[in-house]
Coordinates of N, CA and C in Angstrom, one line a residue:
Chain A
X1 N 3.9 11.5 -17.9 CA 3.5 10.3 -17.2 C 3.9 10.3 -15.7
X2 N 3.3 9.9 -14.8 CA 3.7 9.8 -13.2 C 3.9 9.2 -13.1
X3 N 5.5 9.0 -12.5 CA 6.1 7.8 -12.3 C 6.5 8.2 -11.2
X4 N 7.3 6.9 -10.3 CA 7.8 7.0 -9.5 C 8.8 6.2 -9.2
X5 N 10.3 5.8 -9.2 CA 11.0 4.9 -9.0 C 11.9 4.6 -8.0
X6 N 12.1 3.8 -7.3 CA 12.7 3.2 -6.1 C 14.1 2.6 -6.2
X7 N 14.8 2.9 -5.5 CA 16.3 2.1 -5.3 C 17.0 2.1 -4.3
X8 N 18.0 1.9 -4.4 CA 18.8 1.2 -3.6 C 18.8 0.3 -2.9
X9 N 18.4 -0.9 -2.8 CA 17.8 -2.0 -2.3 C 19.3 -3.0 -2.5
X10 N 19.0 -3.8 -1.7 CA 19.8 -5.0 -2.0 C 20.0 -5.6 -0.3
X11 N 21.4 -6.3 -0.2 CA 21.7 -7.0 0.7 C 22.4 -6.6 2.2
X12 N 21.7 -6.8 3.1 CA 22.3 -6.0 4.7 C 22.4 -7.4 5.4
X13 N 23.3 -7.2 6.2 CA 23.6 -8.3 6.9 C 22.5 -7.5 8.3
X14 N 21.8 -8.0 9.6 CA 21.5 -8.1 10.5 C 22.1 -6.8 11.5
X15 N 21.6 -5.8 11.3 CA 22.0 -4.8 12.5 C 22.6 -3.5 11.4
X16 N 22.9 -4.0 10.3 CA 23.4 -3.0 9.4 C 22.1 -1.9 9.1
X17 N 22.6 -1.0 8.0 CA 21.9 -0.4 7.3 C 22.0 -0.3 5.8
X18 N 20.6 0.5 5.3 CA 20.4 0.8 4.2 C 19.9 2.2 3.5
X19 N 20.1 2.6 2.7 CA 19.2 4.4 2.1 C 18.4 3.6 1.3
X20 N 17.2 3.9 1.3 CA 16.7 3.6 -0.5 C 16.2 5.0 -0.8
X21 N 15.9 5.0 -2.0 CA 15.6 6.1 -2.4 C 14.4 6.5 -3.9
X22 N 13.5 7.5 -3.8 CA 12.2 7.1 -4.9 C 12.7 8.1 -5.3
X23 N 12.2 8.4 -6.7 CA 12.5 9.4 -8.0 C 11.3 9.6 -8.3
X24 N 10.2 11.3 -8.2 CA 9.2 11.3 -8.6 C 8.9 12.1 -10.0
X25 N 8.4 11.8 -10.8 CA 8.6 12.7 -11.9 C 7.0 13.2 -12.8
X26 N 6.8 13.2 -13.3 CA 5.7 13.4 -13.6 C 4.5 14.4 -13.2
X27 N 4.5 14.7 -12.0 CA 3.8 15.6 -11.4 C 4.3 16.6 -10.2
X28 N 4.0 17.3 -9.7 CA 4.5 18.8 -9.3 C 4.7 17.9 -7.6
X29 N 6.1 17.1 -7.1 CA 6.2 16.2 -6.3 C 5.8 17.0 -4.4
X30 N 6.1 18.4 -5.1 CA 6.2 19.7 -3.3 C 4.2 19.5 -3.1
X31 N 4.0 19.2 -3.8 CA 2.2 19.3 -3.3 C 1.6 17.9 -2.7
X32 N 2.4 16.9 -2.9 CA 1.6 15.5 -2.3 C 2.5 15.1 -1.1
X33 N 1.5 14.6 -0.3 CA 2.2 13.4 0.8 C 2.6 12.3 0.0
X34 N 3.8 11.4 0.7 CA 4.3 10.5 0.8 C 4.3 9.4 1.1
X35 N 4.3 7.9 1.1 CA 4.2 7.2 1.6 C 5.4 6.2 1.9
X36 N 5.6 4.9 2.5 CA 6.7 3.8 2.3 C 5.7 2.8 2.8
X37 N 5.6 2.1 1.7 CA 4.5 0.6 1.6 C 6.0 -0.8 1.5
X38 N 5.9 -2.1 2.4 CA 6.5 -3.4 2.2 C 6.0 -4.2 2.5
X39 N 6.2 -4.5 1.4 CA 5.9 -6.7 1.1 C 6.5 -7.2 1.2
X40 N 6.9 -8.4 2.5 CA 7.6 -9.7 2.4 C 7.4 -10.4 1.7
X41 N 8.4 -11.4 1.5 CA 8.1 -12.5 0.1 C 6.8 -13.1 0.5
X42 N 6.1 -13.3 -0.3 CA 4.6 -14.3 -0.3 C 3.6 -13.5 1.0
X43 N 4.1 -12.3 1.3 CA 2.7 -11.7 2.3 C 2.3 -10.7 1.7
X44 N 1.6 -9.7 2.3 CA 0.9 -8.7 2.4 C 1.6 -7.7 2.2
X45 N 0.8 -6.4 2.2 CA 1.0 -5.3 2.2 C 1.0 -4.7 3.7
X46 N 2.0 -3.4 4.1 CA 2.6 -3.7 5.0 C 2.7 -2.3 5.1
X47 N 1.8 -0.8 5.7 CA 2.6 0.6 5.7 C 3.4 0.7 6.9
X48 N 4.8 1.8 6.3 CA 5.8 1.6 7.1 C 6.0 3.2 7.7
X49 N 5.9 4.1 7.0 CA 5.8 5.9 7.2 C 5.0 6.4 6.2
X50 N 4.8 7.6 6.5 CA 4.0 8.7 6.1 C 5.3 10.0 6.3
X51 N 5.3 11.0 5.3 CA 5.8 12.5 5.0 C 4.7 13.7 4.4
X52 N 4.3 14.7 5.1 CA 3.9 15.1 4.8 C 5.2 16.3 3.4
X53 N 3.6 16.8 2.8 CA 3.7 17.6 1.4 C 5.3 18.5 1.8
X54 N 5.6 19.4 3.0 CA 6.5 19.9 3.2 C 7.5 19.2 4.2
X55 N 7.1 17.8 4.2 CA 8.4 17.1 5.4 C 8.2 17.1 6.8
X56 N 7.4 18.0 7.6 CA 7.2 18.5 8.9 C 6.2 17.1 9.3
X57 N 5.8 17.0 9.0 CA 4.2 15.6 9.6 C 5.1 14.5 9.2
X58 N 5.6 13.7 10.1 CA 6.1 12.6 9.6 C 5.5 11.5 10.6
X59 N 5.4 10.3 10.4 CA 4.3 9.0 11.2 C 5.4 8.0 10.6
X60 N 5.3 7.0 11.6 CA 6.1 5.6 11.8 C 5.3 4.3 12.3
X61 N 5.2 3.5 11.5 CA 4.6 2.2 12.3 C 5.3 1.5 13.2
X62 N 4.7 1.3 14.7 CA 5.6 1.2 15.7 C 6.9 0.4 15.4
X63 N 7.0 -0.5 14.7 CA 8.1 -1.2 14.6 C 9.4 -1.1 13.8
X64 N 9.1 0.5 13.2 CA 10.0 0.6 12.4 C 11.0 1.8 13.4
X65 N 9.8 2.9 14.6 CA 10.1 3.8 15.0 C 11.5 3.4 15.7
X66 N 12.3 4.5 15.8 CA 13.4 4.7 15.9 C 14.5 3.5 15.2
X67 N 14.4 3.5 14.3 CA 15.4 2.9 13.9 C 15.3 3.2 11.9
X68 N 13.9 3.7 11.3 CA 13.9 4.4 10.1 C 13.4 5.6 9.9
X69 N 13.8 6.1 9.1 CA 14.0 7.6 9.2 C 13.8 8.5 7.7
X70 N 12.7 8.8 7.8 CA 12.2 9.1 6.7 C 12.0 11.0 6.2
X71 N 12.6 11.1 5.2 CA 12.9 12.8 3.9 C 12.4 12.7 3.0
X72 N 12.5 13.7 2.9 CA 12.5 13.9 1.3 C 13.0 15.4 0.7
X73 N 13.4 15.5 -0.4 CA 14.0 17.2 -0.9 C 13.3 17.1 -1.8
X74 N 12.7 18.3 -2.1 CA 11.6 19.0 -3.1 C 11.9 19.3 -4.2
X75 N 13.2 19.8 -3.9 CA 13.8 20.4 -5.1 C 14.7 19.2 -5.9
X76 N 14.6 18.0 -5.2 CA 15.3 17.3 -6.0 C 14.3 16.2 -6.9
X77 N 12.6 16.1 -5.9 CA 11.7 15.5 -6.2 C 12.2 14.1 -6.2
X78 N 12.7 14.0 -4.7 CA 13.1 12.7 -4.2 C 12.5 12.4 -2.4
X79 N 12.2 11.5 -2.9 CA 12.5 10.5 -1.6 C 12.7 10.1 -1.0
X80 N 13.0 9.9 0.3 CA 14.4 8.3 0.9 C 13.8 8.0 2.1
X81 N 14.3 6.9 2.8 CA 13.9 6.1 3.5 C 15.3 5.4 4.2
X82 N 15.6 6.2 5.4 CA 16.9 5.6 5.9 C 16.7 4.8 6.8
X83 N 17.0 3.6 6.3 CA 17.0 2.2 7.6 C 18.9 1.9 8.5
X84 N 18.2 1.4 9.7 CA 19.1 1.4 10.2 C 19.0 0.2 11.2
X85 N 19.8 -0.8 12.2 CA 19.6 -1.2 12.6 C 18.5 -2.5 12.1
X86 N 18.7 -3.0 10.8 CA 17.7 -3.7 10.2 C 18.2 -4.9 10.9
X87 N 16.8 -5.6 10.6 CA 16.2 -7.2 11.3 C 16.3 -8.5 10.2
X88 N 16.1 -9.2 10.4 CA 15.8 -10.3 9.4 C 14.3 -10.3 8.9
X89 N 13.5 -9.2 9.7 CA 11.5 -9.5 9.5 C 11.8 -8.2 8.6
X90 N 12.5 -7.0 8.4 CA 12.5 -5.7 7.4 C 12.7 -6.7 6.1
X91 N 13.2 -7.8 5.8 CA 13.6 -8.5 4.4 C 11.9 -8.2 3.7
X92 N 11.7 -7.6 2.3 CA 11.1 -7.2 1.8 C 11.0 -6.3 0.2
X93 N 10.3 -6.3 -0.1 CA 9.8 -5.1 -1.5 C 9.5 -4.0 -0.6
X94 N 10.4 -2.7 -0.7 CA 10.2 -1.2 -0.1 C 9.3 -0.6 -1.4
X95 N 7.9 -0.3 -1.3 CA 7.6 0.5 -2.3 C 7.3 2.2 -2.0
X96 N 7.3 3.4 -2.6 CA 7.0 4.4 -2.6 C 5.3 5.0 -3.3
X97 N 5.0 5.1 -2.4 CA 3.8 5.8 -3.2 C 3.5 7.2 -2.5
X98 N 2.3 7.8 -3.6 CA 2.0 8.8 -3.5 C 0.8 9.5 -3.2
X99 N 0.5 10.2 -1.6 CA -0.9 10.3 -1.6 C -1.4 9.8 -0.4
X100 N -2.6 10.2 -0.5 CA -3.0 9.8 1.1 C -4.7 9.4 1.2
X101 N -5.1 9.5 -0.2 CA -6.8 9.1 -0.2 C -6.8 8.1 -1.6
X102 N -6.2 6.8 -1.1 CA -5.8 5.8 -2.1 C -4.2 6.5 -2.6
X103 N -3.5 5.4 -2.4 CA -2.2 5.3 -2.6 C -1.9 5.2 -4.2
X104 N -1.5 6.1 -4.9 CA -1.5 5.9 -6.6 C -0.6 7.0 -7.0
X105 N 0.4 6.6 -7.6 CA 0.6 5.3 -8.0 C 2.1 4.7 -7.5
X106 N 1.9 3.5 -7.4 CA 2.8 2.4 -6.9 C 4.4 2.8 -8.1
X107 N 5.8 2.4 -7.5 CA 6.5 2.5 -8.2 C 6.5 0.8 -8.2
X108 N 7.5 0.6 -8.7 CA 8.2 -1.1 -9.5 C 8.9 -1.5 -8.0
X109 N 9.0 -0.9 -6.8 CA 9.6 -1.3 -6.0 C 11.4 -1.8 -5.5
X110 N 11.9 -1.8 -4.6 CA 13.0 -2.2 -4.3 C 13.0 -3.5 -3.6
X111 N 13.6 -4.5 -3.2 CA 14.2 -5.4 -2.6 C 15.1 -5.4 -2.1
X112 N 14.9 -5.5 -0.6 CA 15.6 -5.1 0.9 C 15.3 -6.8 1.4
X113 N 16.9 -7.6 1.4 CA 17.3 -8.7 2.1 C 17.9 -8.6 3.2
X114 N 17.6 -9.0 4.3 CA 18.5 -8.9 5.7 C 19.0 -10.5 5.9
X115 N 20.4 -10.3 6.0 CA 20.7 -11.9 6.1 C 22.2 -11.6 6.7
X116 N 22.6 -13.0 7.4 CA 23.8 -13.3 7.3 C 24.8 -14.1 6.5
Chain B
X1 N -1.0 -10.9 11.9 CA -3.0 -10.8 12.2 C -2.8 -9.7 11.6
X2 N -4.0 -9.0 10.8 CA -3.9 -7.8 9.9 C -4.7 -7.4 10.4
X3 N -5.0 -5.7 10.8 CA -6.3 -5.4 11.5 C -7.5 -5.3 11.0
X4 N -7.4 -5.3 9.2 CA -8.4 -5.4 8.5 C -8.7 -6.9 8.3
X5 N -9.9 -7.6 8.4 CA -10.2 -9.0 8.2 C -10.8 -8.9 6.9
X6 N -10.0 -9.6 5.8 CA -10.4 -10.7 4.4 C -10.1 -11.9 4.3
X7 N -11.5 -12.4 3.8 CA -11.0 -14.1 2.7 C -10.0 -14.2 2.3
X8 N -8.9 -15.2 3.3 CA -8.1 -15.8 1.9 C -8.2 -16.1 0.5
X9 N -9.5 -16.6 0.3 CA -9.3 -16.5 -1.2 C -11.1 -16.8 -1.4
X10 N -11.3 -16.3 -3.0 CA -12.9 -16.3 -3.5 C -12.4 -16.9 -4.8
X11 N -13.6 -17.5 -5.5 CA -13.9 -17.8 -6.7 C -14.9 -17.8 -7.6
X12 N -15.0 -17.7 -8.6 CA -16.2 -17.7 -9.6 C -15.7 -18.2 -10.9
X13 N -16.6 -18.5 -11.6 CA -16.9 -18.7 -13.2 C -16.9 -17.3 -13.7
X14 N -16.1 -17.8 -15.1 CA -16.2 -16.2 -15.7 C -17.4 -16.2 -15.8
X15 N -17.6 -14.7 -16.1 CA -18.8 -14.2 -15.8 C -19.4 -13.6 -15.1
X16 N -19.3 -14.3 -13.6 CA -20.2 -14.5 -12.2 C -19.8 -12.9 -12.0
X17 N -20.4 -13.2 -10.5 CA -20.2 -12.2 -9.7 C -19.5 -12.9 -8.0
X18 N -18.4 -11.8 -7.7 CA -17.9 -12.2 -6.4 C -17.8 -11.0 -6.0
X19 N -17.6 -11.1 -4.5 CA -17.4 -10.2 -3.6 C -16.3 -10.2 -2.4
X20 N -15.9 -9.7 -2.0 CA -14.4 -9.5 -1.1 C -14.9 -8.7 -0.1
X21 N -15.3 -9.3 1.2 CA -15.1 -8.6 2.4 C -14.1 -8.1 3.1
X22 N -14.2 -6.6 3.4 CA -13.0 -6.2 4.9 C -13.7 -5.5 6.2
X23 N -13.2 -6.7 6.8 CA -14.2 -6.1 8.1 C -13.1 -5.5 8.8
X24 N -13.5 -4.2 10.0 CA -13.0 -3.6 10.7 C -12.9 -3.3 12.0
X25 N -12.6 -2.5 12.7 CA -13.4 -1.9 13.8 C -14.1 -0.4 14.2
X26 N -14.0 -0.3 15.7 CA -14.2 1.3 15.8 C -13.2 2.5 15.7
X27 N -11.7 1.9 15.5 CA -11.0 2.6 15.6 C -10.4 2.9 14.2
X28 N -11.1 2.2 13.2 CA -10.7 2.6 11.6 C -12.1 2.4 11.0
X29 N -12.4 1.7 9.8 CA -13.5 1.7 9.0 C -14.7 2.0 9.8
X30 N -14.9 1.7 11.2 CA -16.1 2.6 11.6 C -16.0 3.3 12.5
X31 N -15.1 4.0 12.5 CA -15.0 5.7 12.5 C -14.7 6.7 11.6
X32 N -15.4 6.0 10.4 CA -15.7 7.0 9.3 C -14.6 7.5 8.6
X33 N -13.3 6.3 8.9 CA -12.1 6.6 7.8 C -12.9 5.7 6.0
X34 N -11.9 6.6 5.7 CA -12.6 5.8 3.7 C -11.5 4.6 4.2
X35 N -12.3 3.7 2.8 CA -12.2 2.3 2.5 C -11.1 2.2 0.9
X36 N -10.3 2.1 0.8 CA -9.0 2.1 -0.5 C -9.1 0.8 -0.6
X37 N -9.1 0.2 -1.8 CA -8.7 -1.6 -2.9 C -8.0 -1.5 -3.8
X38 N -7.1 -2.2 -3.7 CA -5.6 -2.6 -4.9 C -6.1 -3.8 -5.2
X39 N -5.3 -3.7 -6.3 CA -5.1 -5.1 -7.3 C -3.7 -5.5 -7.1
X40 N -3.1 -6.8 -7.1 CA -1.8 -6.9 -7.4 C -1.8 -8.4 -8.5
X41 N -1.2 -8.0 -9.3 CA -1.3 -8.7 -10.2 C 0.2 -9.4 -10.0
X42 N 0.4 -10.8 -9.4 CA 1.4 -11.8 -8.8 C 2.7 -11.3 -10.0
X43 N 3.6 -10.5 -9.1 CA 5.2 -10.4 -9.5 C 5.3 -9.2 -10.6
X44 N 4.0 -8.1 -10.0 CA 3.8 -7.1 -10.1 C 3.3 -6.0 -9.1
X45 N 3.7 -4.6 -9.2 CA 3.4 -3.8 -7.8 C 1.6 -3.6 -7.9
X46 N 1.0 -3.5 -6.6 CA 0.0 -3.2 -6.7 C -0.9 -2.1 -7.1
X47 N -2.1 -2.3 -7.6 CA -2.4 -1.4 -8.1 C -4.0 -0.4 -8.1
X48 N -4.4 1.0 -7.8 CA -5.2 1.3 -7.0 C -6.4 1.0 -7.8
X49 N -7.6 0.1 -7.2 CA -8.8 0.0 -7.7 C -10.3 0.9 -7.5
X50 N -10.0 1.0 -6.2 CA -11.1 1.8 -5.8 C -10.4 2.9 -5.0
X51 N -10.7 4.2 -4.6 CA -10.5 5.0 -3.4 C -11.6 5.6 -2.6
X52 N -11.9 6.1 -1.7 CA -12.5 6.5 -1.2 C -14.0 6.1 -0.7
X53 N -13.7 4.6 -0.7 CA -15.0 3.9 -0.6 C -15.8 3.0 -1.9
X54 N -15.6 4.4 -2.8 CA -16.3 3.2 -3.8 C -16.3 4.6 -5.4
X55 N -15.2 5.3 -5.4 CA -14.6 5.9 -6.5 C -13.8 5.1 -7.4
X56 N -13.7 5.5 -8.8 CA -12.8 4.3 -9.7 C -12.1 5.6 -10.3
X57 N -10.5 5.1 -10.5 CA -10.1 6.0 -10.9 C -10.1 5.7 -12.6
X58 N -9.4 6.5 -12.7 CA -9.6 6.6 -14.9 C -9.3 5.5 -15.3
X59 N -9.8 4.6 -16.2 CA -8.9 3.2 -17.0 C -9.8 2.1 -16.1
X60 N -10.5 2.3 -14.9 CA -10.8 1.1 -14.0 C -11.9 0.4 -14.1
X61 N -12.1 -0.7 -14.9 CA -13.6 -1.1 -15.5 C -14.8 -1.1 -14.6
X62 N -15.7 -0.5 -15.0 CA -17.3 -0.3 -13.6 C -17.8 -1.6 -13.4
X63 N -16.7 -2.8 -13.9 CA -17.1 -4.3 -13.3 C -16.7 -4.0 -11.9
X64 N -16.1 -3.0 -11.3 CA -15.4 -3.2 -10.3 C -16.2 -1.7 -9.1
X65 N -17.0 -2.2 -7.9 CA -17.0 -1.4 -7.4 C -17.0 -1.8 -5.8
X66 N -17.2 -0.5 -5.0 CA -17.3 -0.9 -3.7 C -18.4 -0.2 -2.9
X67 N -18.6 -0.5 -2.2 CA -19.2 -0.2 -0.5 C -19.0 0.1 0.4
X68 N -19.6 0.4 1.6 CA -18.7 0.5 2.8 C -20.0 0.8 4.1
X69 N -20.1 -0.2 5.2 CA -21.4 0.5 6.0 C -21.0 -0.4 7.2
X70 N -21.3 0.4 8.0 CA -20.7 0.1 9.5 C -19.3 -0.4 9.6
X71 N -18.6 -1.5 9.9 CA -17.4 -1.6 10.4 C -16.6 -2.2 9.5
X72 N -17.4 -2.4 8.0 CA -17.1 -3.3 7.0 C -17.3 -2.3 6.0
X73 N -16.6 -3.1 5.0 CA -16.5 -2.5 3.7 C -16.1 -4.2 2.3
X74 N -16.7 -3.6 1.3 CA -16.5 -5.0 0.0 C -16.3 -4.3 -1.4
X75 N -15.5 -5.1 -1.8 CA -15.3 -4.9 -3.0 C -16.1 -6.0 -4.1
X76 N -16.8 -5.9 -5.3 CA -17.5 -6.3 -5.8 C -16.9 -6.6 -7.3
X77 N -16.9 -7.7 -7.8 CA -16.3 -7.6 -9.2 C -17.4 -8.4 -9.4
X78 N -18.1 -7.6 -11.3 CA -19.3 -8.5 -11.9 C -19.0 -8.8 -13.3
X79 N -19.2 -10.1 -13.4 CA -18.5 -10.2 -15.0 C -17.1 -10.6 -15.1
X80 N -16.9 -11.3 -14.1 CA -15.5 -12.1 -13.8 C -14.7 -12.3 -15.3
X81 N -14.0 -12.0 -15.0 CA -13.0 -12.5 -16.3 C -11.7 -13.3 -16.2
X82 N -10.9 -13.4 -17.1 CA -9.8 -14.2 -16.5 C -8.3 -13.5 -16.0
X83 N -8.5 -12.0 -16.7 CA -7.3 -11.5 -16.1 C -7.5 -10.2 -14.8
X84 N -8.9 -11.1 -14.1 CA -9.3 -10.3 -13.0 C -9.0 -11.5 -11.7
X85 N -7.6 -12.4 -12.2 CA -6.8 -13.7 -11.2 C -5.9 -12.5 -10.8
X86 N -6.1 -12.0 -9.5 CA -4.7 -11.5 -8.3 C -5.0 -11.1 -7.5
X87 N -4.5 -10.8 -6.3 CA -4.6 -10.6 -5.0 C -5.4 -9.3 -5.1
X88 N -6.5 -9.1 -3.9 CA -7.2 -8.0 -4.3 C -6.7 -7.2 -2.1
X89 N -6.7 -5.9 -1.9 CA -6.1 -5.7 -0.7 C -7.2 -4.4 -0.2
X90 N -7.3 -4.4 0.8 CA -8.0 -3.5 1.1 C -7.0 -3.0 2.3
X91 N -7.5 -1.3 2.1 CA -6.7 -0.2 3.3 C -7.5 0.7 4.1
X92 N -7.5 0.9 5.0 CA -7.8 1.7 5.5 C -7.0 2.9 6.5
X93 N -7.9 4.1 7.4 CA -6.8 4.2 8.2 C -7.2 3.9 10.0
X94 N -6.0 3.8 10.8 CA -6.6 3.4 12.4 C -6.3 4.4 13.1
X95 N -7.5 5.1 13.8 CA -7.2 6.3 14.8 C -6.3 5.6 15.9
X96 N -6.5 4.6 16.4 CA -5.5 3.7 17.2 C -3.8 3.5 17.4
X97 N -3.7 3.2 16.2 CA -2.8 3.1 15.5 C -1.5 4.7 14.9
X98 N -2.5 4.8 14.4 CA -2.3 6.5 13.9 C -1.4 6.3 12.9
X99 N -2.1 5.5 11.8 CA -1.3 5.0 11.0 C -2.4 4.0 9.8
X100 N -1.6 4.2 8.6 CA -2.3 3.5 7.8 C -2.2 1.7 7.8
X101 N -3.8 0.9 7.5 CA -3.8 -0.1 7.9 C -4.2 -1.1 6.8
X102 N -3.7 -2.3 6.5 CA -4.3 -3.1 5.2 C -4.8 -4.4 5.4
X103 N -5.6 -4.6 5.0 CA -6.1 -6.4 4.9 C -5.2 -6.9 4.5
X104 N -4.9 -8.6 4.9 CA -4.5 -9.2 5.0 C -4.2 -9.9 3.4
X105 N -5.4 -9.3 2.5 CA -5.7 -10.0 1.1 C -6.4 -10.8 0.8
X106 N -7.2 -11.5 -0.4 CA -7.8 -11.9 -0.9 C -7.4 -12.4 -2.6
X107 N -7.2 -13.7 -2.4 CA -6.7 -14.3 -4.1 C -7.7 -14.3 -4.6
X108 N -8.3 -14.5 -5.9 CA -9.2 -14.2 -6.5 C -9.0 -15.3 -7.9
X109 N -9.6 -16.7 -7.6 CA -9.4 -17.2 -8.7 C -10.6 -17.6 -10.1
X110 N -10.6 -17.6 -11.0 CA -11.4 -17.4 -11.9 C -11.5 -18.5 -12.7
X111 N -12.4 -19.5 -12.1 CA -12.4 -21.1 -12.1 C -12.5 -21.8 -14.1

């Protein structure tokens, strides 16, 4: 089964940071691009980076650039997503997906709180 | 403001037929990027309905299809039912941007 699961989420105070990290399993992970999809509470869908299949192509939506920073290891068939410098508007579900002609499939997501 | 434009929300009678517009511009859906629709089923991750314009992938009932012609693109559901109630999303990508882009959503309630 293709799965994909997300973590490390939880609670940042304002300027701090966070790692999260996806677990892909299911399918041969060194062959597909990458994504990082978030939803604030009660909004939308929201893309945040792109990784290419070997890590080299990597894309940032302006407001994450320089401040998240996005890997992944092949051999570990993981992905992460290093935030830094988080805001009170990053508060959200970080999800991982896989792919780049329709996003599929979605993991269960993390929850990333920025507060004081 | 989402760069893709959808109805807040559509309705029908089971049964019916509804439709979900995403309009675009020149610098995404009409410039000849594909058209992607999710489902998200409320306090659940979303989930892929159509790709590539108007593909279904394996499991996805052929109540469900799409379109796509000039700057706009729709998603169609015929034969409304009742566990076709959730947010429906459309994506695209923006050469502007350089970066992938989503509607704003569309609830979908099933009167």
């Amino acid at each position: 089964e293709v799965q994909l699961v997300e973590s490390g989420g939880g609670l940042a105070q304002p300027g701090g940071s966070l790692r999260l990290s996806c677990a892909a399993s299911g399918f041969i992970f060194s062959g597909y691009v990458m994504n990082w999809v978030r939803q604030a509470p009660g909004k939308g869908l929201e893309w945040i980076s792109y990784i290419g299949s070997a890590g080299t192509d990597i894309y940032y939506r302006d407001s994450v650039k320089g401040r998240f920073t996005v890997s992944r290891d092949n051999a570990k068939n993981s992905l992460y997503l290093q935030m830094n410098s988080l805001r009170d508007e990053d508060t959200a579900v970080y999800y991982c997906v896989r792919g780049n002609n329709g996003y599929d499939p979605w993991g269960q997501g993390t929850l990333v709180t920025v507060s004081s | 403001q989402s760069v893709l434009t959808q109805p807040p929300s559509v309705s029908g009678a089971p049964g019916q037929r509804v439709t979900i517009s995403c309009t675009g511009s020149s610098s995404n859906i009409g410039a000849d990027y594909d058209v992607h629709w999710y489902q998200q089923v409320p306090g659940t991750a979303p989930k892929l309905l159509i790709y590539g314009n108007n593909n279904r992938p394996s499991g996805v009932p052929d109540r469900f299809s799409g379109s796509k012609s000039g700057t706009s693109a729709s998603l169609a559901i015929t034969g409304l039912q009742a566990e076709d109630e959730a947010d429906y999303y459309c994506q695209s990508y923006d050469s502007s941007l350089s970066g992938s882009v989503f509607g704003g959503g569309t609830k979908v309630t099933v009167l």
